[in-house]
Amino acid sequence: MSSDAIKTLQQKLFRATEDTNGIQQMDSRDPGLTIQIPKATPAPFPKAPPKTSKAVLGDLKIQQNDSTKSYRQRLSELLGADYNGVEKYRLLQDQNRERHWKRWGPYLSDRQWATVREDYSDNGDAWSHFPHEHSRSRAYRWGEDGIGGISDSHQRLCFSLAVWNGQDPILKERLFGVTGHQGNHGEDVKELYYYLDSTPTHSYMKFLYKYPQRRYPYEELVNENVHRDRNVEEYEILDTDVFDEDRYWDIFMEYAKDEDDPDNVYIRITSYNRGPDPATLHIIPQLWFRNTWSWPAQKPPMPSLSAATTDNDISYIKVKHPEMAGSFLCCLPSPPPVCVDGRFVGDEDAVIQPDLLFTDNDTNLRRLYGGINQSACVKDAFHDHIIPSHKLQRGRSDSQGLDSSSTPRPTGSAPTCEASPQELPFVNPEKRGTKSAAHYIFRDVPGRGGCAVVRLKLTPLSPNKDRSLEDEGAFDDVIEERREEANEFYNSLLLGPISDDLKQVMRQALGGMLWTKQFYYFVQKEWIEGDPAQPPPPPGRQHIRNKHWRHMHIEDILSMPDKWEYPFFAAWDTAFHCIPLAVVDPSFAKKQLDLLTREWYMKPDGQIPAYEWNFSDVNPPVHAWATFRVFKIERKLTGREDVPFLERVFQKLLLNFTWWVNRKDSGGYNVFEGGFLGLDNIGIFNRSEPLPTGGSLRQADGTAWMAFFCLNMLNIALELAKHNAVYEDIASKFFEHFIFIADAMTYRSGDHESSLWNEQDGMYYDAIEFGPGNSFQLPVRSLVSLIPLYATLVLEPAVINRFPGFKKRMEWFIDNRPGMSGRNMANMRAGGRGERRLLALASKERLVRILEKMLDEDEFFSEYGIRSLSKLHKEKPWGMHVNGQWHEVGYWPGESHSGMFGGNSNWRGPIWLAVNFLLIESLQRFYQYYGDELQVECPTGSGEYMNLVEVTEEIQHRIIHIFGRDVEGNRATNGGNVKLDQDPHFRDYVCFYEFFHGDTGRGLGASHQTGWTGLVAYHILQSGASCRLPKTPRTPRSLVNHYFDETIDAHSEHEDTRSLYSAMSGAELNTLGDISPDAL
């Protein structure tokens, strides 16, 4: 490139306004530097070859339009009134299999090391068998990990970030955290990173990693956490000094797909020096293949990566894989670093060319075990090549001083070939292999906002014919256009005056959920038996876990709870993930629910797998609820009824329901023990183990969960009966089953009866039954007491009258079993608002008494939602002596004080969004029946009375207050950390924790669990328009009438009000505020 061309490019490249997160401009006081490319006229791209699809032919017409217009403008002109946005168009293309827009996505795990799948030990200790210090040197068997990375949907080819600050003993190429053995509250990631943005098709994604310039404190984080007990807060990265004086890098990663080709991926890595002094940064993006060749007896055809250069001296990596079309990673030269005022560092005419490095994704047996390597160049070669201190360790086992634990040799440690001579280079001098990197060095990047940029492009196009590689301005225009399309998509979800801050929270929540997809690979037979090309695993390993799941064969993109702390699916987590996911991508949400009931997941007896640590554990049966909610959300937002999906999953759930009845009701009395039920340490005893007292535990929540399951199956059956009359009889069967389950809340023991309802306290409690007439309740006020409210269903008169057989059977049962149908449930004879009928465990009287405690701020009602345990137990813990040992339940609003279930979660006081969500929907259903007739004091003792939908709105607002800024700019989830709240380079970013402190709202547990914590996005969409600022007085008001548009196009029965989110209030069919029976 000529000097003038370079100077022109540099002037185009840097401009002095920074958009830190793709959502909102930073404060004007911030002098940050960004990439905001002026919109130049892009050169037209080569036309795609003719194709037969109608949608694709339409795309060709789009290309033939005025090329000076954006793709959005051209598509809008082509579709006219049918235009709903570019991203929605891509979703439709993907759904119709016209374009594979989701082939590339954020499918790398954040942590593959120390997972159950990689554990081949004889004792099941996954944390010790594959520790972090092995991860850079040891090939993974079942998946790959990285920082802000992507892969194809089968994870054959992977891309992610690696960086080096010149101080660390290893490259930063994966996220670090303490293990379950090291953390005082279990495993925990010790990094600062944020999922900032993503569209459902991943046409645009943005990620931020904050990398210290000082040596990363690996040893300090481990040692300090190991020596802390469970009564002390965890030691975090911000508690060290590595971020002092802002000596760190903000590294933004952006991905953008071509407007018309999902296989063209533009990648931009933008790094800002936030510290006061110039600093050097090595940026080392890596491209590699998942190791699939080390395991079979016969080595498969090998993939390969190799170096090449275009006619214009642009370096690129050629990708060849026997199961993939050929592609290229083009590594563009970068301009030199720039100061905040736009001045370049050093020679303005200089460009920074990357050095392409190659090795093989094979285990370094020599380093780890003193063995003989199978390849001359191995997985950790780039560490040796770049870091002087690392290569000194070559040839002997070492752990880089990160962990002193000794780890047994893994599968794959048998020597098979002779060692390479020591004098050979670490990387392949022939520049080929199965793992590659582009090494950029940016020296003396100025402080206080100095910037360095790397651009790469993963493409099937020949680099010599790709014009976008010659014009960095056009390259950046593609990224900016995709970002604008992302803005268009998220703006289309909003109806109503939601604040900018809550819009940002909502978008980061949904973006985080889309980032938290992961390729999950597990074949039980191969995992249990070991691989033919490797030494056999220890014989005893077959009996440690999951030995009964022989049918399991998973190779899918799944929604994870947290890709670092929980890089595996969890059945009941997935159900909650699918609610907000259905708002942005109904097809993906439906696929998640469908997969868990497919024959390669679900056991032949109907059990749904829980999670990889123990697939046989029992999670609450929420799958039917989630399935029907996703079906209804899609119908509400798009008008589409996917009856085949609903019917397919329902048929499998019939098997699951039968499994519950046969396996979890040991006495045949419809009282379901349940066991674990996902609530970890909520009970006084570990509910997954035999009681130390002897006897049987009668779980109020176990029985309530089954009643909830039953009502959802009834609801689905009635929906399906609209299309197939056979389901009317099945609906009648579930109606009767619900009556029997409800009756079991008063259980029989011989000639004696005992109830799980405590009339004196006005709460449901668990009970221990020792024998006929010998039982007692466990008077602990926890979610166990509230979960019976979930079992609530309202039937419309139109629905009842539409199915005369169901109506006749229901009325017969009410008339002929009055003792059963009138006990332990609401009155089914009485018609409610609009002559609706109510099926619920809690009668009106019991509902009011429960809400009296639930809405008491000295018990369950926190400023930030409903606590999992009443605050009453802070001063009045409840306990008992058993066999000389004291067992007690007390109020722990923060982290757990015990090691039960690993000690990394706590249900004895904190706020959990998933169970709050079900409580909110239950109260909304109760309002469908009672209407304004039922008013309760909220909060208890305040003197202010609300109907139940106003109560739900108040709970939603308190949950939103966890994340939103208060009047002083602070977020409760940050726990009072001034840097997180006030620093202009932190304050706009939100972490979505697993659960939250019951008194302060501080985030706890897994820090990136946008799984079920992503439900806050749904709350914002539903009631964010009326949400006040945190810590400000509530203005009494009623928003009740406008919630009840019965169908998409129906007028409200209330003449003077309309839903803020109904079809009547805007052009979009967004009616998430509709909580009518048709919607819920």
mmCIF file of N, CA, C and O in Angstrom, residues 289-347:
data_model
loop_
_atom_site.group_PDB
_atom_site.id
_atom_site.type_symbol
_atom_site.label_atom_id
_atom_site.label_comp_id
_atom_site.label_asym_id
_atom_site.label_seq_id
_atom_site.Cartn_x
_atom_site.Cartn_y
_atom_site.Cartn_z
ATOM 1 N N PHE A 289 -9.055 -26.836 14.695
ATOM 2 C CA PHE A 289 -10.030 -27.902 14.585
ATOM 3 C C PHE A 289 -10.179 -28.612 15.929
ATOM 4 O O PHE A 289 -9.184 -28.839 16.633
ATOM 5 N N ARG A 290 -11.415 -28.972 16.253
ATOM 6 C CA ARG A 290 -11.622 -29.870 17.396
ATOM 7 C C ARG A 290 -10.941 -31.205 17.080
ATOM 8 O O ARG A 290 -11.045 -31.718 15.970
ATOM 9 N N ASN A 291 -10.271 -31.739 18.069
ATOM 10 C CA ASN A 291 -9.544 -32.996 17.876
ATOM 11 C C ASN A 291 -10.546 -34.148 17.775
ATOM 12 O O ASN A 291 -11.171 -34.539 18.760
ATOM 13 N N THR A 292 -10.676 -34.698 16.568
ATOM 14 C CA THR A 292 -11.534 -35.858 16.335
ATOM 15 C C THR A 292 -10.732 -37.067 15.886
ATOM 16 O O THR A 292 -11.312 -38.127 15.623
ATOM 17 N N TRP A 293 -9.409 -36.945 15.816
ATOM 18 C CA TRP A 293 -8.569 -37.977 15.233
ATOM 19 C C TRP A 293 -7.821 -38.828 16.252
ATOM 20 O O TRP A 293 -7.272 -39.879 15.897
ATOM 21 N N SER A 294 -7.778 -38.405 17.500
ATOM 22 C CA SER A 294 -6.986 -39.139 18.496
ATOM 23 C C SER A 294 -7.748 -40.273 19.167
ATOM 24 O O SER A 294 -7.171 -40.999 19.975
ATOM 25 N N TRP A 295 -9.018 -40.442 18.853
ATOM 26 C CA TRP A 295 -9.845 -41.352 19.631
ATOM 27 C C TRP A 295 -10.212 -42.659 18.913
ATOM 28 O O TRP A 295 -10.202 -43.710 19.543
ATOM 29 N N PRO A 296 -10.548 -42.656 17.629
ATOM 30 C CA PRO A 296 -10.922 -43.919 16.977
ATOM 31 C C PRO A 296 -9.714 -44.816 16.712
ATOM 32 O O PRO A 296 -8.572 -44.343 16.630
ATOM 33 N N ALA A 297 -9.984 -46.111 16.572
ATOM 34 C CA ALA A 297 -8.891 -47.062 16.316
ATOM 35 C C ALA A 297 -8.235 -46.786 14.981
ATOM 36 O O ALA A 297 -7.013 -46.906 14.841
ATOM 37 N N GLN A 298 -9.039 -46.424 14.009
ATOM 38 C CA GLN A 298 -8.505 -46.110 12.693
ATOM 39 C C GLN A 298 -8.568 -44.603 12.502
ATOM 40 O O GLN A 298 -9.641 -43.993 12.581
ATOM 41 N N LYS A 299 -7.450 -44.000 12.279
ATOM 42 C CA LYS A 299 -7.390 -42.538 12.165
ATOM 43 C C LYS A 299 -8.193 -42.064 10.964
ATOM 44 O O LYS A 299 -8.001 -42.568 9.846
ATOM 45 N N PRO A 300 -9.081 -41.103 11.155
ATOM 46 C CA PRO A 300 -9.893 -40.612 10.041
ATOM 47 C C PRO A 300 -9.074 -39.688 9.143
ATOM 48 O O PRO A 300 -7.948 -39.301 9.490
ATOM 49 N N PRO A 301 -9.616 -39.324 7.972
ATOM 50 C CA PRO A 301 -8.931 -38.326 7.138
ATOM 51 C C PRO A 301 -8.702 -37.047 7.933
ATOM 52 O O PRO A 301 -9.596 -36.553 8.615
ATOM 53 N N MET A 302 -7.506 -36.504 7.840
ATOM 54 C CA MET A 302 -7.126 -35.370 8.670
ATOM 55 C C MET A 302 -7.516 -34.037 8.026
ATOM 56 O O MET A 302 -7.320 -33.837 6.820
ATOM 57 N N PRO A 303 -8.023 -33.115 8.829
ATOM 58 C CA PRO A 303 -8.202 -31.740 8.344
ATOM 59 C C PRO A 303 -6.861 -31.023 8.355
ATOM 60 O O PRO A 303 -5.892 -31.503 8.969
ATOM 61 N N SER A 304 -6.803 -29.873 7.709
ATOM 62 C CA SER A 304 -5.526 -29.146 7.697
ATOM 63 C C SER A 304 -5.758 -27.644 7.595
ATOM 64 O O SER A 304 -6.741 -27.181 7.004
ATOM 65 N N LEU A 305 -4.830 -26.906 8.200
ATOM 66 C CA LEU A 305 -4.749 -25.457 8.092
ATOM 67 C C LEU A 305 -3.374 -25.130 7.525
ATOM 68 O O LEU A 305 -2.374 -25.732 7.942
ATOM 69 N N SER A 306 -3.314 -24.181 6.607
ATOM 70 C CA SER A 306 -2.018 -23.834 6.022
ATOM 71 C C SER A 306 -1.996 -22.359 5.656
ATOM 72 O O SER A 306 -3.044 -21.726 5.471
ATOM 73 N N ALA A 307 -0.798 -21.799 5.550
ATOM 74 C CA ALA A 307 -0.618 -20.369 5.302
ATOM 75 C C ALA A 307 -0.531 -20.087 3.809
ATOM 76 O O ALA A 307 -0.045 -20.899 3.022
ATOM 77 N N ALA A 308 -1.017 -18.894 3.447
ATOM 78 C CA ALA A 308 -0.894 -18.411 2.070
ATOM 79 C C ALA A 308 -0.969 -16.895 2.102
ATOM 80 O O ALA A 308 -1.253 -16.280 3.138
ATOM 81 N N THR A 309 -0.711 -16.269 0.940
ATOM 82 C CA THR A 309 -0.710 -14.813 0.830
ATOM 83 C C THR A 309 -1.387 -14.415 -0.468
ATOM 84 O O THR A 309 -1.191 -15.056 -1.511
ATOM 85 N N THR A 310 -2.186 -13.335 -0.434
ATOM 86 C CA THR A 310 -2.839 -12.852 -1.646
ATOM 87 C C THR A 310 -1.825 -12.093 -2.510
ATOM 88 O O THR A 310 -0.695 -11.810 -2.092
ATOM 89 N N ASP A 311 -2.289 -11.739 -3.683
ATOM 90 C CA ASP A 311 -1.441 -10.954 -4.585
ATOM 91 C C ASP A 311 -1.086 -9.602 -3.985
ATOM 92 O O ASP A 311 -0.093 -8.976 -4.377
ATOM 93 N N ASN A 312 -1.908 -9.141 -3.027
ATOM 94 C CA ASN A 312 -1.669 -7.843 -2.388
ATOM 95 C C ASN A 312 -1.057 -7.994 -1.003
ATOM 96 O O ASN A 312 -1.209 -7.112 -0.155
ATOM 97 N N ASP A 313 -0.419 -9.130 -0.760
ATOM 98 C CA ASP A 313 0.325 -9.373 0.490
ATOM 99 C C ASP A 313 -0.572 -9.407 1.724
ATOM 100 O O ASP A 313 -0.149 -8.992 2.812
ATOM 101 N N ILE A 314 -1.777 -9.877 1.587
ATOM 102 C CA ILE A 314 -2.638 -10.126 2.748
ATOM 103 C C ILE A 314 -2.499 -11.590 3.128
ATOM 104 O O ILE A 314 -2.732 -12.483 2.306
ATOM 105 N N SER A 315 -2.103 -11.831 4.358
ATOM 106 C CA SER A 315 -1.914 -13.209 4.824
ATOM 107 C C SER A 315 -3.269 -13.857 5.105
ATOM 108 O O SER A 315 -4.195 -13.208 5.603
ATOM 109 N N TYR A 316 -3.350 -15.145 4.813
ATOM 110 C CA TYR A 316 -4.582 -15.863 5.142
ATOM 111 C C TYR A 316 -4.275 -17.323 5.434
ATOM 112 O O TYR A 316 -3.190 -17.839 5.111
ATOM 113 N N ILE A 317 -5.236 -17.969 6.065
ATOM 114 C CA ILE A 317 -5.117 -19.371 6.453
ATOM 115 C C ILE A 317 -6.122 -20.183 5.655
ATOM 116 O O ILE A 317 -7.323 -19.878 5.679
ATOM 117 N N LYS A 318 -5.656 -21.164 4.939
ATOM 118 C CA LYS A 318 -6.526 -22.034 4.151
ATOM 119 C C LYS A 318 -7.058 -23.152 5.053
ATOM 120 O O LYS A 318 -6.302 -23.793 5.785
ATOM 121 N N VAL A 319 -8.369 -23.367 4.977
ATOM 122 C CA VAL A 319 -9.039 -24.352 5.823
ATOM 123 C C VAL A 319 -9.534 -25.500 4.951
ATOM 124 O O VAL A 319 -10.303 -25.286 4.006
ATOM 125 N N LYS A 320 -9.083 -26.707 5.267
ATOM 126 C CA LYS A 320 -9.570 -27.891 4.578
ATOM 127 C C LYS A 320 -10.022 -28.917 5.606
ATOM 128 O O LYS A 320 -9.279 -29.247 6.535
ATOM 129 N N HIS A 321 -11.250 -29.381 5.423
ATOM 130 C CA HIS A 321 -11.814 -30.371 6.332
ATOM 131 C C HIS A 321 -12.649 -31.333 5.511
ATOM 132 O O HIS A 321 -13.406 -30.911 4.632
ATOM 133 N N PRO A 322 -12.527 -32.642 5.745
ATOM 134 C CA PRO A 322 -13.249 -33.606 4.910
ATOM 135 C C PRO A 322 -14.766 -33.478 4.968
ATOM 136 O O PRO A 322 -15.452 -33.967 4.067
ATOM 137 N N GLU A 323 -15.302 -32.803 6.005
ATOM 138 C CA GLU A 323 -16.755 -32.682 6.140
ATOM 139 C C GLU A 323 -17.235 -31.251 5.956
ATOM 140 O O GLU A 323 -18.407 -30.954 6.213
ATOM 141 N N MET A 324 -16.351 -30.348 5.525
ATOM 142 C CA MET A 324 -16.717 -28.948 5.366
ATOM 143 C C MET A 324 -16.253 -28.442 4.001
ATOM 144 O O MET A 324 -15.262 -28.932 3.451
ATOM 145 N N ALA A 325 -16.983 -27.450 3.493
ATOM 146 C CA ALA A 325 -16.513 -26.768 2.294
ATOM 147 C C ALA A 325 -15.252 -25.970 2.641
ATOM 148 O O ALA A 325 -15.053 -25.550 3.785
ATOM 149 N N GLY A 326 -14.394 -25.759 1.658
ATOM 150 C CA GLY A 326 -13.179 -25.002 1.898
ATOM 151 C C GLY A 326 -13.468 -23.570 2.290
ATOM 152 O O GLY A 326 -14.451 -22.970 1.862
ATOM 153 N N SER A 327 -12.628 -23.022 3.142
ATOM 154 C CA SER A 327 -12.790 -21.630 3.560
ATOM 155 C C SER A 327 -11.428 -21.045 3.897
ATOM 156 O O SER A 327 -10.401 -21.753 3.881
ATOM 157 N N PHE A 328 -11.436 -19.748 4.230
ATOM 158 C CA PHE A 328 -10.188 -19.022 4.457
ATOM 159 C C PHE A 328 -10.382 -18.062 5.622
ATOM 160 O O PHE A 328 -11.451 -17.446 5.768
ATOM 161 N N LEU A 329 -9.363 -17.926 6.460
ATOM 162 C CA LEU A 329 -9.331 -16.870 7.463
ATOM 163 C C LEU A 329 -8.334 -15.830 6.987
ATOM 164 O O LEU A 329 -7.114 -16.062 7.003
ATOM 165 N N CYS A 330 -8.844 -14.685 6.561
ATOM 166 C CA CYS A 330 -7.997 -13.607 6.055
ATOM 167 C C CYS A 330 -7.598 -12.700 7.211
ATOM 168 O O CYS A 330 -8.463 -12.214 7.953
ATOM 169 N N CYS A 331 -6.314 -12.474 7.366
ATOM 170 C CA CYS A 331 -5.778 -11.713 8.503
ATOM 171 C C CYS A 331 -5.224 -10.398 7.956
ATOM 172 O O CYS A 331 -4.072 -10.334 7.493
ATOM 173 N N LEU A 332 -6.012 -9.351 8.013
ATOM 174 C CA LEU A 332 -5.648 -8.092 7.389
ATOM 175 C C LEU A 332 -4.531 -7.400 8.166
ATOM 176 O O LEU A 332 -4.473 -7.504 9.405
ATOM 177 N N PRO A 333 -3.669 -6.673 7.476
ATOM 178 C CA PRO A 333 -2.685 -5.843 8.192
ATOM 179 C C PRO A 333 -3.397 -4.744 8.961
ATOM 180 O O PRO A 333 -4.444 -4.250 8.540
ATOM 181 N N SER A 334 -2.833 -4.376 10.095
ATOM 182 C CA SER A 334 -3.459 -3.366 10.948
ATOM 183 C C SER A 334 -2.666 -2.063 10.919
ATOM 184 O O SER A 334 -1.432 -2.078 10.809
ATOM 185 N N PRO A 335 -3.371 -0.944 11.058
ATOM 186 C CA PRO A 335 -2.659 0.322 11.220
ATOM 187 C C PRO A 335 -1.997 0.368 12.585
ATOM 188 O O PRO A 335 -2.363 -0.392 13.489
ATOM 189 N N PRO A 336 -1.015 1.236 12.789
ATOM 190 C CA PRO A 336 -0.366 1.322 14.101
ATOM 191 C C PRO A 336 -1.340 1.855 15.143
ATOM 192 O O PRO A 336 -2.391 2.391 14.813
ATOM 193 N N PRO A 337 -1.009 1.708 16.421
ATOM 194 C CA PRO A 337 -1.877 2.244 17.469
ATOM 195 C C PRO A 337 -2.070 3.747 17.321
ATOM 196 O O PRO A 337 -1.255 4.448 16.719
ATOM 197 N N VAL A 338 -3.149 4.235 17.912
ATOM 198 C CA VAL A 338 -3.479 5.646 17.793
ATOM 199 C C VAL A 338 -3.764 6.217 19.174
ATOM 200 O O VAL A 338 -4.274 5.525 20.058
ATOM 201 N N CYS A 339 -3.410 7.484 19.357
ATOM 202 C CA CYS A 339 -3.695 8.186 20.612
ATOM 203 C C CYS A 339 -5.159 8.604 20.639
ATOM 204 O O CYS A 339 -5.871 8.571 19.635
ATOM 205 N N VAL A 340 -5.591 9.065 21.799
ATOM 206 C CA VAL A 340 -6.971 9.499 21.939
ATOM 207 C C VAL A 340 -7.274 10.712 21.070
ATOM 208 O O VAL A 340 -8.417 10.928 20.665
ATOM 209 N N ASP A 341 -6.252 11.503 20.732
ATOM 210 C CA ASP A 341 -6.474 12.679 19.897
ATOM 211 C C ASP A 341 -6.312 12.385 18.407
ATOM 212 O O ASP A 341 -6.337 13.294 17.580
ATOM 213 N N GLY A 342 -6.124 11.103 18.051
ATOM 214 C CA GLY A 342 -6.045 10.737 16.647
ATOM 215 C C GLY A 342 -4.640 10.620 16.105
ATOM 216 O O GLY A 342 -4.462 10.216 14.952
ATOM 217 N N ARG A 343 -3.598 10.982 16.878
ATOM 218 C CA ARG A 343 -2.227 10.862 16.403
ATOM 219 C C ARG A 343 -1.774 9.400 16.447
ATOM 220 O O ARG A 343 -2.108 8.665 17.377
ATOM 221 N N PHE A 344 -1.009 9.019 15.445
ATOM 222 C CA PHE A 344 -0.519 7.651 15.376
ATOM 223 C C PHE A 344 0.782 7.509 16.149
ATOM 224 O O PHE A 344 1.548 8.451 16.295
ATOM 225 N N VAL A 345 1.021 6.309 16.620
ATOM 226 C CA VAL A 345 2.256 5.990 17.326
ATOM 227 C C VAL A 345 3.287 5.525 16.301
ATOM 228 O O VAL A 345 3.032 4.604 15.525
ATOM 229 N N GLY A 346 4.442 6.188 16.297
ATOM 230 C CA GLY A 346 5.496 5.785 15.384
ATOM 231 C C GLY A 346 5.232 6.253 13.962
ATOM 232 O O GLY A 346 4.586 7.282 13.723
ATOM 233 N N ASP A 347 5.704 5.480 13.030
ATOM 234 C CA ASP A 347 5.628 5.810 11.609
ATOM 235 C C ASP A 347 4.196 5.703 11.114
ATOM 236 O O ASP A 347 3.575 4.644 11.184
#
